[in-house]
PDB file of C-alpha atoms in Angstrom:
ATOM      1  CA  VAL A 739    -142.762 -18.266  11.333  1.00 90.00           C
ATOM      2  CA  ARG A 740    -145.395 -19.846   8.968  1.00 92.00           C
ATOM      3  CA  ALA A 741    -144.461 -17.327   6.319  1.00 94.00           C
ATOM      4  CA  ILE A 742    -141.047 -18.935   6.051  1.00 91.00           C
ATOM      5  CA  PRO A 743    -140.904 -21.317   3.131  1.00 92.00           C
ATOM      6  CA  GLY A 744    -141.221 -24.908   4.479  1.00 92.00           C
ATOM      7  CA  PHE A 745    -142.770 -23.822   7.817  1.00 93.00           C
ATOM      8  CA  SER A 746    -146.362 -23.149   6.680  1.00 94.00           C
ATOM      9  CA  GLY A 747    -147.628 -26.017   8.810  1.00 94.00           C
ATOM     10  CA  ALA A 748    -145.540 -25.199  11.932  1.00 94.00           C
ATOM     11  CA  ARG A 749    -147.151 -25.617  15.336  1.00 92.00           C
ATOM     12  CA  PHE A 750    -145.856 -23.989  18.549  1.00 88.00           C
ATOM     13  CA  LEU A 751    -145.656 -26.496  21.376  1.00 86.00           C
ATOM     14  CA  ARG A 752    -144.119 -23.984  23.890  1.00 81.00           C
ATOM     15  CA  TYR A 753    -143.059 -20.392  23.533  1.00 80.00           C
ATOM     16  CA  GLY A 754    -139.590 -19.657  24.826  1.00 73.00           C
ATOM     17  CA  TYR A 755    -137.772 -16.439  25.580  1.00 66.00           C
ATOM     18  CA  ALA A 756    -134.558 -17.234  27.397  1.00 66.00           C
ATOM     19  CA  VAL A 757    -132.452 -20.255  28.303  1.00 64.00           C
ATOM     20  CA  GLU A 758    -131.560 -20.699  31.975  1.00 71.00           C
ATOM     21  CA  TYR A 759    -129.026 -23.109  33.298  1.00 72.00           C
ATOM     22  CA  ASP A 760    -127.135 -23.929  36.549  1.00 82.00           C
ATOM     23  CA  MET A 761    -123.426 -23.262  36.744  1.00 88.00           C
ATOM     24  CA  VAL A 762    -120.411 -24.294  38.826  1.00 91.00           C
ATOM     25  CA  ARG A 763    -119.413 -21.575  41.281  1.00 88.00           C
ATOM     26  CA  PRO A 764    -115.812 -20.289  41.743  1.00 84.00           C
ATOM     27  CA  GLY A 765    -114.050 -22.448  44.224  1.00 81.00           C
ATOM     28  CA  GLN A 766    -115.806 -25.556  42.918  1.00 90.00           C
ATOM     29  CA  ILE A 767    -113.419 -25.987  40.014  1.00 92.00           C
ATOM     30  CA  GLY A 768    -109.637 -26.399  39.919  1.00 92.00           C
ATOM     31  CA  ALA A 769    -107.081 -24.313  37.991  1.00 92.00           C
ATOM     32  CA  ASP A 770    -106.902 -27.160  35.488  1.00 95.00           C
ATOM     33  CA  LEU A 771    -110.787 -27.096  35.131  1.00 96.00           C
ATOM     34  CA  SER A 772    -111.106 -30.382  37.006  1.00 95.00           C
ATOM     35  CA  VAL A 773    -113.860 -31.050  39.518  1.00 94.00           C
ATOM     36  CA  PRO A 774    -112.245 -31.871  42.929  1.00 91.00           C
ATOM     37  CA  GLY A 775    -113.389 -35.118  44.326  1.00 89.00           C
ATOM     38  CA  VAL A 776    -114.577 -36.473  40.943  1.00 92.00           C
ATOM     39  CA  LYS A 777    -111.714 -38.147  39.315  1.00 91.00           C
ATOM     40  CA  GLY A 778    -111.326 -37.570  35.577  1.00 92.00           C
ATOM     41  CA  LEU A 779    -114.155 -34.957  35.312  1.00 95.00           C
ATOM     42  CA  TYR A 780    -113.196 -31.680  33.573  1.00 97.00           C
ATOM     43  CA  LEU A 781    -115.669 -28.881  32.666  1.00 96.00           C
ATOM     44  CA  ALA A 782    -115.750 -26.167  30.001  1.00 95.00           C
ATOM     45  CA  GLY A 783    -118.251 -23.771  28.476  1.00 92.00           C
ATOM     46  CA  GLN A 784    -121.565 -22.581  29.884  1.00 91.00           C
ATOM     47  CA  VAL A 785    -121.487 -24.797  32.901  1.00 92.00           C
ATOM     48  CA  LEU A 786    -118.707 -22.552  34.201  1.00 94.00           C
ATOM     49  CA  GLY A 787    -120.896 -19.449  33.679  1.00 91.00           C
ATOM     50  CA  THR A 788    -119.526 -18.280  30.381  1.00 92.00           C
ATOM     51  CA  SER A 789    -121.419 -16.978  27.350  1.00 88.00           C
ATOM     52  CA  GLY A 790    -119.854 -17.182  23.921  1.00 88.00           C
ATOM     53  CA  TYR A 791    -118.325 -19.706  21.536  1.00 92.00           C
ATOM     54  CA  GLU A 792    -114.807 -18.418  21.847  1.00 95.00           C
ATOM     55  CA  GLU A 793    -114.834 -18.740  25.564  1.00 96.00           C
ATOM     56  CA  ALA A 794    -116.161 -22.334  25.333  1.00 95.00           C
ATOM     57  CA  ALA A 795    -113.471 -23.237  22.733  1.00 96.00           C
ATOM     58  CA  ALA A 796    -110.673 -21.749  24.917  1.00 97.00           C
ATOM     59  CA  LEU A 797    -111.912 -23.600  28.015  1.00 97.00           C
ATOM     60  CA  GLY A 798    -112.305 -26.814  26.045  1.00 97.00           C
ATOM     61  CA  LEU A 799    -108.753 -26.566  24.985  1.00 96.00           C
ATOM     62  CA  VAL A 800    -107.467 -26.082  28.533  1.00 97.00           C
ATOM     63  CA  ALA A 801    -109.656 -28.859  29.873  1.00 97.00           C
ATOM     64  CA  GLY A 802    -108.611 -31.194  27.051  1.00 96.00           C
ATOM     65  CA  ILE A 803    -104.977 -30.476  27.595  1.00 96.00           C
ATOM     66  CA  ASN A 804    -105.154 -31.128  31.324  1.00 96.00           C
ATOM     67  CA  ALA A 805    -107.232 -34.273  30.890  1.00 96.00           C
ATOM     68  CA  ALA A 806    -104.608 -35.665  28.478  1.00 95.00           C
ATOM     69  CA  ARG A 807    -101.724 -34.626  30.777  1.00 94.00           C
ATOM     70  CA  ARG A 808    -103.436 -36.302  33.840  1.00 93.00           C
ATOM     71  CA  ASN A 809    -103.946 -39.486  31.853  1.00 92.00           C
ATOM     72  CA  ARG A 810    -100.249 -39.518  30.953  1.00 92.00           C
ATOM     73  CA  GLY A 811     -99.076 -38.592  34.457  1.00 90.00           C
ATOM     74  CA  GLY A 812     -98.162 -34.965  33.646  1.00 88.00           C
ATOM     75  CA  GLY A 813     -98.664 -31.863  35.718  1.00 90.00           C
ATOM     76  CA  VAL A 814    -101.242 -29.142  35.591  1.00 93.00           C
ATOM     77  CA  PHE A 815    -101.158 -26.866  32.537  1.00 95.00           C
ATOM     78  CA  ARG A 816    -102.089 -23.286  33.489  1.00 94.00           C
ATOM     79  CA  LEU A 817    -101.480 -20.018  31.581  1.00 94.00           C
ATOM     80  CA  GLY A 818    -100.802 -16.944  33.655  1.00 90.00           C
ATOM     81  CA  ARG A 819    -102.764 -13.669  33.370  1.00 88.00           C
ATOM     82  CA  GLU A 820     -99.680 -12.045  31.857  1.00 87.00           C
ATOM     83  CA  GLU A 821     -99.251 -14.837  29.294  1.00 92.00           C
ATOM     84  CA  ALA A 822    -102.578 -15.053  27.427  1.00 95.00           C
ATOM     85  CA  TYR A 823    -106.233 -14.010  27.498  1.00 95.00           C
ATOM     86  CA  ILE A 824    -106.982 -17.641  28.137  1.00 96.00           C
ATOM     87  CA  GLY A 825    -105.148 -17.217  31.392  1.00 94.00           C
ATOM     88  CA  VAL A 826    -107.276 -14.316  32.362  1.00 92.00           C
ATOM     89  CA  LEU A 827    -110.399 -16.218  31.400  1.00 94.00           C
ATOM     90  CA  VAL A 828    -109.613 -19.241  33.483  1.00 94.00           C
ATOM     91  CA  ASP A 829    -108.368 -17.194  36.525  1.00 90.00           C
ATOM     92  CA  ASP A 830    -111.487 -15.089  36.571  1.00 88.00           C
ATOM     93  CA  LEU A 831    -113.781 -18.112  36.390  1.00 91.00           C
ATOM     94  CA  ILE A 832    -112.093 -20.002  39.250  1.00 89.00           C
ATOM     95  CA  SER A 833    -111.450 -17.139  41.637  1.00 81.00           C
ATOM     96  CA  ARG A 834    -113.974 -14.356  41.123  1.00 79.00           C
ATOM     97  CA  GLU A 835    -117.739 -14.186  41.636  1.00 77.00           C
ATOM     98  CA  HIS A 836    -119.800 -12.990  38.640  1.00 79.00           C
ATOM     99  CA  ARG A 837    -123.359 -11.635  38.688  1.00 77.00           C
ATOM    100  CA  GLU A 838    -123.971 -12.304  34.937  1.00 83.00           C
ATOM    101  CA  PRO A 839    -122.831 -14.601  32.195  1.00 87.00           C
ATOM    102  CA  TYR A 840    -119.089 -14.076  31.637  1.00 90.00           C
ATOM    103  CA  ARG A 841    -117.482 -12.777  28.409  1.00 91.00           C
ATOM    104  CA  MET A 842    -113.753 -12.252  27.900  1.00 90.00           C
ATOM    105  CA  PHE A 843    -113.474  -8.483  27.327  1.00 88.00           C
ATOM    106  CA  THR A 844    -109.990  -6.994  26.945  1.00 86.00           C
ATOM    107  CA  SER A 845    -110.837  -4.593  29.833  1.00 79.00           C
ATOM    108  CA  ARG A 846    -110.606  -7.574  32.190  1.00 80.00           C
ATOM    109  CA  ALA A 847    -106.944  -8.131  31.406  1.00 84.00           C
ATOM    110  CA  GLU A 848    -104.573  -5.875  33.414  1.00 80.00           C
ATOM    111  CA  HIS A 849    -101.688  -6.931  31.144  1.00 85.00           C
ATOM    112  CA  ARG A 850    -103.595  -6.435  27.808  1.00 87.00           C
ATOM    113  CA  LEU A 851    -100.791  -4.241  26.336  1.00 87.00           C
ATOM    114  CA  VAL A 852     -98.451  -7.279  26.258  1.00 89.00           C
ATOM    115  CA  LEU A 853    -101.189  -9.723  25.026  1.00 92.00           C
ATOM    116  CA  GLY A 854    -101.260  -8.474  21.450  1.00 87.00           C
ATOM    117  CA  VAL A 855    -101.454 -10.921  18.549  1.00 88.00           C
ATOM    118  CA  ASP A 856     -98.082  -9.743  17.268  1.00 85.00           C
ATOM    119  CA  SER A 857     -96.384 -11.285  20.278  1.00 88.00           C
ATOM    120  CA  ALA A 858     -98.444 -14.460  20.604  1.00 91.00           C
ATOM    121  CA  ARG A 859     -95.838 -16.738  18.950  1.00 90.00           C
ATOM    122  CA  GLU A 860     -93.089 -15.251  21.154  1.00 89.00           C
ATOM    123  CA  ARG A 861     -95.125 -15.731  24.298  1.00 91.00           C
ATOM    124  CA  LEU A 862     -96.763 -19.021  23.757  1.00 94.00           C
ATOM    125  CA  MET A 863     -94.523 -21.052  21.502  1.00 94.00           C
ATOM    126  CA  PRO A 864     -92.372 -22.223  24.484  1.00 93.00           C
ATOM    127  CA  ARG A 865     -95.586 -23.569  25.998  1.00 94.00           C
ATOM    128  CA  GLY A 866     -96.296 -25.362  22.769  1.00 94.00           C
ATOM    129  CA  VAL A 867     -92.929 -26.974  22.867  1.00 94.00           C
ATOM    130  CA  GLU A 868     -93.618 -28.044  26.539  1.00 91.00           C
ATOM    131  CA  LEU A 869     -96.849 -29.700  25.340  1.00 92.00           C
ATOM    132  CA  GLY A 870     -95.242 -31.431  22.385  1.00 91.00           C
ATOM    133  CA  LEU A 871     -97.415 -29.399  19.976  1.00 91.00           C
ATOM    134  CA  VAL A 872     -94.543 -27.362  18.410  1.00 93.00           C
ATOM    135  CA  PRO A 873     -91.499 -29.057  16.905  1.00 94.00           C
ATOM    136  CA  GLU A 874     -88.161 -28.018  18.379  1.00 91.00           C
ATOM    137  CA  GLU A 875     -86.881 -26.905  14.893  1.00 92.00           C
ATOM    138  CA  MET A 876     -89.813 -24.443  14.486  1.00 93.00           C
ATOM    139  CA  PHE A 877     -89.190 -23.054  17.986  1.00 93.00           C
ATOM    140  CA  HIS A 878     -85.466 -22.581  17.213  1.00 93.00           C
ATOM    141  CA  VAL A 879     -86.331 -20.648  13.966  1.00 91.00           C
ATOM    142  CA  GLU A 880     -88.767 -18.311  15.883  1.00 89.00           C
ATOM    143  CA  HIS A 881     -86.193 -17.846  18.668  1.00 90.00           C
ATOM    144  CA  LEU A 882     -83.583 -16.710  16.087  1.00 91.00           C
ATOM    145  CA  LYS A 883     -86.164 -14.255  14.597  1.00 88.00           C
ATOM    146  CA  ASP A 884     -86.855 -12.849  18.055  1.00 89.00           C
ATOM    147  CA  GLU A 885     -83.098 -12.368  18.754  1.00 91.00           C
ATOM    148  CA  ARG A 886     -82.690 -10.583  15.409  1.00 89.00           C
ATOM    149  CA  ARG A 887     -85.619  -8.271  16.241  1.00 88.00           C
ATOM    150  CA  LYS A 888     -84.145  -7.407  19.628  1.00 89.00           C
ATOM    151  CA  GLU A 889     -80.767  -6.644  18.127  1.00 91.00           C
ATOM    152  CA  LEU A 890     -82.266  -4.489  15.470  1.00 91.00           C
ATOM    153  CA  LEU A 891     -84.342  -2.628  17.974  1.00 90.00           C
ATOM    154  CA  LYS A 892     -81.243  -1.917  20.046  1.00 91.00           C
ATOM    155  CA  GLN A 893     -79.459  -0.762  16.939  1.00 91.00           C
ATOM    156  CA  LEU A 894     -82.243   1.682  16.158  1.00 91.00           C
ATOM    157  CA  GLU A 895     -82.224   3.069  19.676  1.00 91.00           C
ATOM    158  CA  ASP A 896     -78.478   3.539  19.499  1.00 93.00           C
ATOM    159  CA  THR A 897     -78.245   5.171  16.086  1.00 92.00           C
ATOM    160  CA  LYS A 898     -78.030   8.913  16.570  1.00 93.00           C
ATOM    161  CA  ILE A 899     -79.175  11.413  13.925  1.00 91.00           C
ATOM    162  CA  ASN A 900     -78.220  15.041  14.017  1.00 93.00           C
ATOM    163  CA  PRO A 901     -80.311  17.694  12.141  1.00 92.00           C
ATOM    164  CA  THR A 902     -77.703  18.477   9.548  1.00 93.00           C
ATOM    165  CA  ARG A 903     -78.812  19.743   6.151  1.00 92.00           C
ATOM    166  CA  GLU A 904     -77.982  16.414   4.536  1.00 93.00           C
ATOM    167  CA  ASN A 905     -79.827  14.369   7.186  1.00 91.00           C
ATOM    168  CA  LYS A 906     -82.800  16.675   7.117  1.00 92.00           C
ATOM    169  CA  GLU A 907     -83.097  16.469   3.342  1.00 92.00           C
ATOM    170  CA  LYS A 908     -82.764  12.666   3.404  1.00 91.00           C
ATOM    171  CA  ILE A 909     -85.370  12.179   6.158  1.00 91.00           C
ATOM    172  CA  ARG A 910     -87.811  14.542   4.318  1.00 91.00           C
ATOM    173  CA  ARG A 911     -87.282  12.587   1.127  1.00 91.00           C
ATOM    174  CA  VAL A 912     -87.586   9.175   2.686  1.00 89.00           C
ATOM    175  CA  LEU A 913     -90.043   9.534   5.501  1.00 89.00           C
ATOM    176  CA  GLY A 914     -91.803  12.768   4.546  1.00 90.00           C
ATOM    177  CA  ILE A 915     -91.203  14.490   7.772  1.00 90.00           C
ATOM    178  CA  ASP A 916     -89.002  17.250   9.233  1.00 91.00           C
ATOM    179  CA  PHE A 917     -86.969  17.232  12.486  1.00 89.00           C
ATOM    180  CA  GLY A 918     -85.078  20.017  14.154  1.00 89.00           C
ATOM    181  CA  SER A 919     -83.296  18.504  17.099  1.00 91.00           C
ATOM    182  CA  PRO A 920     -80.899  15.535  17.655  1.00 93.00           C
ATOM    183  CA  THR A 921     -82.774  12.296  17.918  1.00 93.00           C
ATOM    184  CA  THR A 922     -82.326   8.555  17.130  1.00 92.00           C
ATOM    185  CA  LEU A 923     -83.506   6.450  14.261  1.00 90.00           C
ATOM    186  CA  ALA A 924     -85.949   4.772  16.660  1.00 91.00           C
ATOM    187  CA  GLY A 925     -87.243   8.201  17.697  1.00 91.00           C
ATOM    188  CA  LEU A 926     -88.041   9.057  14.120  1.00 90.00           C
ATOM    189  CA  LEU A 927     -89.709   5.775  13.337  1.00 89.00           C
ATOM    190  CA  ARG A 928     -92.003   6.181  16.385  1.00 89.00           C
ATOM    191  CA  ARG A 929     -93.688   9.141  14.831  1.00 86.00           C
ATOM    192  CA  ASN A 930     -97.113   8.571  13.435  1.00 83.00           C
ATOM    193  CA  ASP A 931     -96.722  10.900  10.437  1.00 85.00           C
ATOM    194  CA  ILE A 932     -93.912   8.977   8.647  1.00 84.00           C
ATOM    195  CA  ARG A 933     -94.253   7.334   5.320  1.00 82.00           C
ATOM    196  CA  SER A 934     -93.660   3.763   6.287  1.00 75.00           C
ATOM    197  CA  GLU A 935     -92.864   2.692   2.740  1.00 78.00           C
ATOM    198  CA  GLY A 936     -89.478   4.479   2.912  1.00 78.00           C
ATOM    199  CA  VAL A 937     -88.276   2.812   6.070  1.00 85.00           C
ATOM    200  CA  GLU A 938     -86.216   0.223   4.272  1.00 85.00           C
ATOM    201  CA  GLU A 939     -83.950   2.792   2.780  1.00 87.00           C
ATOM    202  CA  LEU A 940     -83.037   3.896   6.338  1.00 87.00           C
ATOM    203  CA  VAL A 941     -82.998   0.350   7.745  1.00 87.00           C
ATOM    204  CA  PRO A 942     -81.775  -1.989   4.843  1.00 87.00           C
ATOM    205  CA  GLU A 943     -81.976  -5.035   7.244  1.00 86.00           C
ATOM    206  CA  LEU A 944     -85.755  -4.890   6.952  1.00 84.00           C
ATOM    207  CA  SER A 945     -85.651  -5.852   3.303  1.00 83.00           C
ATOM    208  CA  ALA A 946     -85.080  -9.557   4.362  1.00 83.00           C
ATOM    209  CA  TRP A 947     -88.243  -9.497   6.471  1.00 85.00           C
ATOM    210  CA  ASN A 948     -91.844 -10.065   5.335  1.00 85.00           C
ATOM    211  CA  GLU A 949     -94.500  -7.399   5.863  1.00 84.00           C
ATOM    212  CA  THR A 950     -95.883  -8.926   9.010  1.00 84.00           C
ATOM    213  CA  GLU A 951     -92.420  -8.964  10.651  1.00 84.00           C
ATOM    214  CA  LYS A 952     -91.766  -5.350   9.632  1.00 84.00           C
ATOM    215  CA  GLN A 953     -95.107  -4.155  11.068  1.00 84.00           C
ATOM    216  CA  THR A 954     -94.350  -6.121  14.304  1.00 85.00           C
ATOM    217  CA  LEU A 955     -91.017  -4.312  14.594  1.00 86.00           C
ATOM    218  CA  LEU A 956     -92.524  -0.882  14.023  1.00 86.00           C
ATOM    219  CA  GLY A 957     -95.318  -1.692  16.454  1.00 86.00           C
ATOM    220  CA  ARG A 958     -92.755  -2.594  19.160  1.00 86.00           C
ATOM    221  CA  LEU A 959     -90.976   0.708  18.539  1.00 87.00           C
ATOM    222  CA  ARG A 960     -94.171   2.879  18.715  1.00 86.00           C
ATOM    223  CA  TYR A 961     -95.592   1.202  21.768  1.00 87.00           C
ATOM    224  CA  ARG A 962     -92.382   0.938  23.664  1.00 87.00           C
ATOM    225  CA  GLY A 963     -93.131   3.872  25.937  1.00 86.00           C
ATOM    226  CA  TYR A 964     -96.565   2.545  26.745  1.00 87.00           C
ATOM    227  CA  LEU A 965     -95.096  -0.964  27.556  1.00 86.00           C
ATOM    228  CA  GLU A 966     -92.512   0.613  29.861  1.00 87.00           C
ATOM    229  CA  ARG A 967     -95.261   2.669  31.621  1.00 85.00           C
ATOM    230  CA  HIS A 968     -97.331  -0.521  31.939  1.00 83.00           C
ATOM    231  CA  GLU A 969     -94.439  -2.348  33.594  1.00 85.00           C
ATOM    232  CA  ARG A 970     -93.924   0.503  36.060  1.00 84.00           C
ATOM    233  CA  GLU A 971     -97.638   0.364  36.861  1.00 79.00           C
ATOM    234  CA  ARG A 972     -97.537  -3.370  37.298  1.00 79.00           C
ATOM    235  CA  ARG A 973     -94.676  -3.051  39.799  1.00 82.00           C
ATOM    236  CA  ARG A 974     -96.507  -0.306  41.591  1.00 77.00           C
ATOM    237  CA  LEU A 975     -99.674  -2.529  41.892  1.00 75.00           C
ATOM    238  CA  GLU A 976     -97.535  -5.354  43.136  1.00 78.00           C
ATOM    239  CA  ARG A 977     -95.980  -3.173  45.791  1.00 78.00           C
ATOM    240  CA  LEU A 978     -99.376  -1.926  46.947  1.00 74.00           C
ATOM    241  CA  ARG A 979    -101.254  -5.278  46.807  1.00 74.00           C
ATOM    242  CA  GLY A 980    -100.819  -5.985  50.497  1.00 77.00           C
ATOM    243  CA  VAL A 981    -101.541  -2.469  51.655  1.00 79.00           C
ATOM    244  CA  GLU A 982    -104.734  -1.913  53.638  1.00 85.00           C
ATOM    245  CA  ILE A 983    -107.543   0.200  52.333  1.00 88.00           C
ATOM    246  CA  PRO A 984    -108.645   2.620  55.026  1.00 87.00           C
ATOM    247  CA  GLU A 985    -111.981   1.597  56.529  1.00 84.00           C
ATOM    248  CA  GLY A 986    -113.576   4.970  55.850  1.00 85.00           C
ATOM    249  CA  MET A 987    -112.221   5.433  52.347  1.00 88.00           C
ATOM    250  CA  ASN A 988    -114.671   7.431  50.200  1.00 91.00           C
ATOM    251  CA  PHE A 989    -114.599   5.614  46.822  1.00 92.00           C
ATOM    252  CA  ARG A 990    -116.961   8.280  45.331  1.00 92.00           C
ATOM    253  CA  GLU A 991    -114.045  10.764  45.595  1.00 90.00           C
ATOM    254  CA  ILE A 992    -111.840   8.746  43.185  1.00 91.00           C
ATOM    255  CA  PRO A 993    -112.173  10.349  39.758  1.00 90.00           C
ATOM    256  CA  GLY A 994    -112.844   7.759  36.959  1.00 88.00           C
ATOM    257  CA  LEU A 995    -114.595   5.079  38.931  1.00 90.00           C
ATOM    258  CA  SER A 996    -117.956   4.159  37.462  1.00 88.00           C
ATOM    259  CA  LEU A 997    -121.079   4.214  39.683  1.00 90.00           C
ATOM    260  CA  GLU A 998    -121.316   0.410  39.327  1.00 86.00           C
ATOM    261  CA  VAL A 999    -117.759  -0.012  40.645  1.00 88.00           C
ATOM    262  CA  VAL A1000    -118.382   2.491  43.486  1.00 91.00           C
ATOM    263  CA  GLU A1001    -121.510   0.619  44.581  1.00 89.00           C
ATOM    264  CA  LEU A1002    -119.639  -2.707  44.423  1.00 86.00           C
ATOM    265  CA  LEU A1003    -116.793  -1.378  46.603  1.00 90.00           C
ATOM    266  CA  GLU A1004    -119.258   0.255  49.056  1.00 90.00           C
ATOM    267  CA  SER A1005    -121.220  -3.016  49.429  1.00 88.00           C
ATOM    268  CA  ARG A1006    -118.135  -5.342  49.829  1.00 86.00           C
ATOM    269  CA  ARG A1007    -115.746  -2.934  51.528  1.00 89.00           C
ATOM    270  CA  PRO A1008    -112.474  -4.684  50.689  1.00 88.00           C
ATOM    271  CA  THR A1009    -109.720  -4.297  53.223  1.00 88.00           C
ATOM    272  CA  SER A1010    -106.752  -4.427  50.804  1.00 87.00           C
ATOM    273  CA  LEU A1011    -106.022  -3.971  47.097  1.00 83.00           C
ATOM    274  CA  GLU A1012    -105.487  -7.703  46.874  1.00 81.00           C
ATOM    275  CA  GLU A1013    -109.058  -8.357  48.220  1.00 83.00           C
ATOM    276  CA  ALA A1014    -110.466  -5.745  45.902  1.00 84.00           C
ATOM    277  CA  GLU A1015    -108.746  -7.431  42.936  1.00 77.00           C
ATOM    278  CA  GLY A1016    -110.768 -10.605  43.612  1.00 72.00           C
ATOM    279  CA  LEU A1017    -114.117  -8.888  43.355  1.00 76.00           C
ATOM    280  CA  GLY A1018    -116.024  -9.736  40.183  1.00 67.00           C
ATOM    281  CA  GLY A1019    -116.870  -6.555  38.185  1.00 68.00           C
ATOM    282  CA  LEU A1020    -113.748  -4.682  39.242  1.00 76.00           C
ATOM    283  CA  THR A1021    -111.687  -3.913  36.117  1.00 74.00           C
ATOM    284  CA  PRO A1022    -107.868  -3.518  36.118  1.00 72.00           C
ATOM    285  CA  ALA A1023    -108.426   0.119  35.193  1.00 75.00           C
ATOM    286  CA  ALA A1024    -110.544   0.657  38.387  1.00 84.00           C
ATOM    287  CA  LEU A1025    -107.923  -1.210  40.377  1.00 82.00           C
ATOM    288  CA  ALA A1026    -105.205   1.173  39.088  1.00 81.00           C
ATOM    289  CA  LEU A1027    -107.310   4.186  40.141  1.00 85.00           C
ATOM    290  CA  ILE A1028    -107.643   2.876  43.634  1.00 88.00           C
ATOM    291  CA  ALA A1029    -103.917   2.125  43.761  1.00 84.00           C
ATOM    292  CA  GLY A1030    -103.178   5.633  42.594  1.00 82.00           C
ATOM    293  CA  ARG A1031    -105.272   7.078  45.437  1.00 85.00           C
ATOM    294  CA  LEU A1032    -103.543   4.852  48.000  1.00 83.00           C
ATOM    295  CA  SER A1033    -100.099   5.856  46.611  1.00 78.00           C
ATOM    296  CA  ARG A1034    -100.929   9.571  46.697  1.00 73.00           C
ATOM    297  CA  GLY A1035    -102.063   9.076  50.210  1.00 64.00           C
ATOM    298  CA  GLY A1036     -98.516   8.134  51.192  1.00 40.00           C
ATOM    299  CA  LEU A1037     -99.321   4.462  51.386  1.00 40.00           C
ATOM    300  CA  GLY A1038     -97.021   3.436  48.431  1.00 36.00           C
TER     301      GLY A1038
END
């Protein structure tokens, strides 16, 4: 330390290694981040058990919004787990126990496939209008863009292309790929080996869109199958949520579960998928594996 310019005369009063602090436990904080029984007190950041600047900023935003709404006589503002990572963050902190400082990893979000940055405006702009943060005119413009995107996606799904000589030559010239069986324009654009710079020749409507909007559209096309599978998985989990987990279920026999998760399940022995979902440290991926075992066991 004394080798640093300006610190040659530094003296150590006390050596420190780590910072420890108390935290509010789940159940002691409301969904709006208020403290029950203490009027007007809202908490955010490390006092809730988080570690990280982004988490503190997100919680501060939620606490600030709710404090302002309470002051104006408004209701509680809460984002759902399927709406935003902030929704996952708050829900985890108010409902799940954690054995170490909390960070917002994408693996904690069971709906992460629909929480991409490309859909943030579409998902959250209506909430911005609700809070008075987004002008109605801006929302109207964004809504029209979303409708145009949906119409174009449907058009691409409905446009059939047969492997005639003329079509094959055009697709090879424009996209740089070959195809040998009937497909749709959407099917061709889902392929990862296409030359994206040639897409506008096949879809002239894209010329009126900026690069970000074009990439958003192509992303929606390419991930559509994954999103549909995610929705099926979500419905399956919802159906199984109230199903009992057999008392003697051997979690070690479920492929894919980490040793840490197995030990957690063995120590807590949840009686249902819903109860297991509330355990801190159990990721959505682990929950899906347990649901799969329950489903294969004839319980779904």
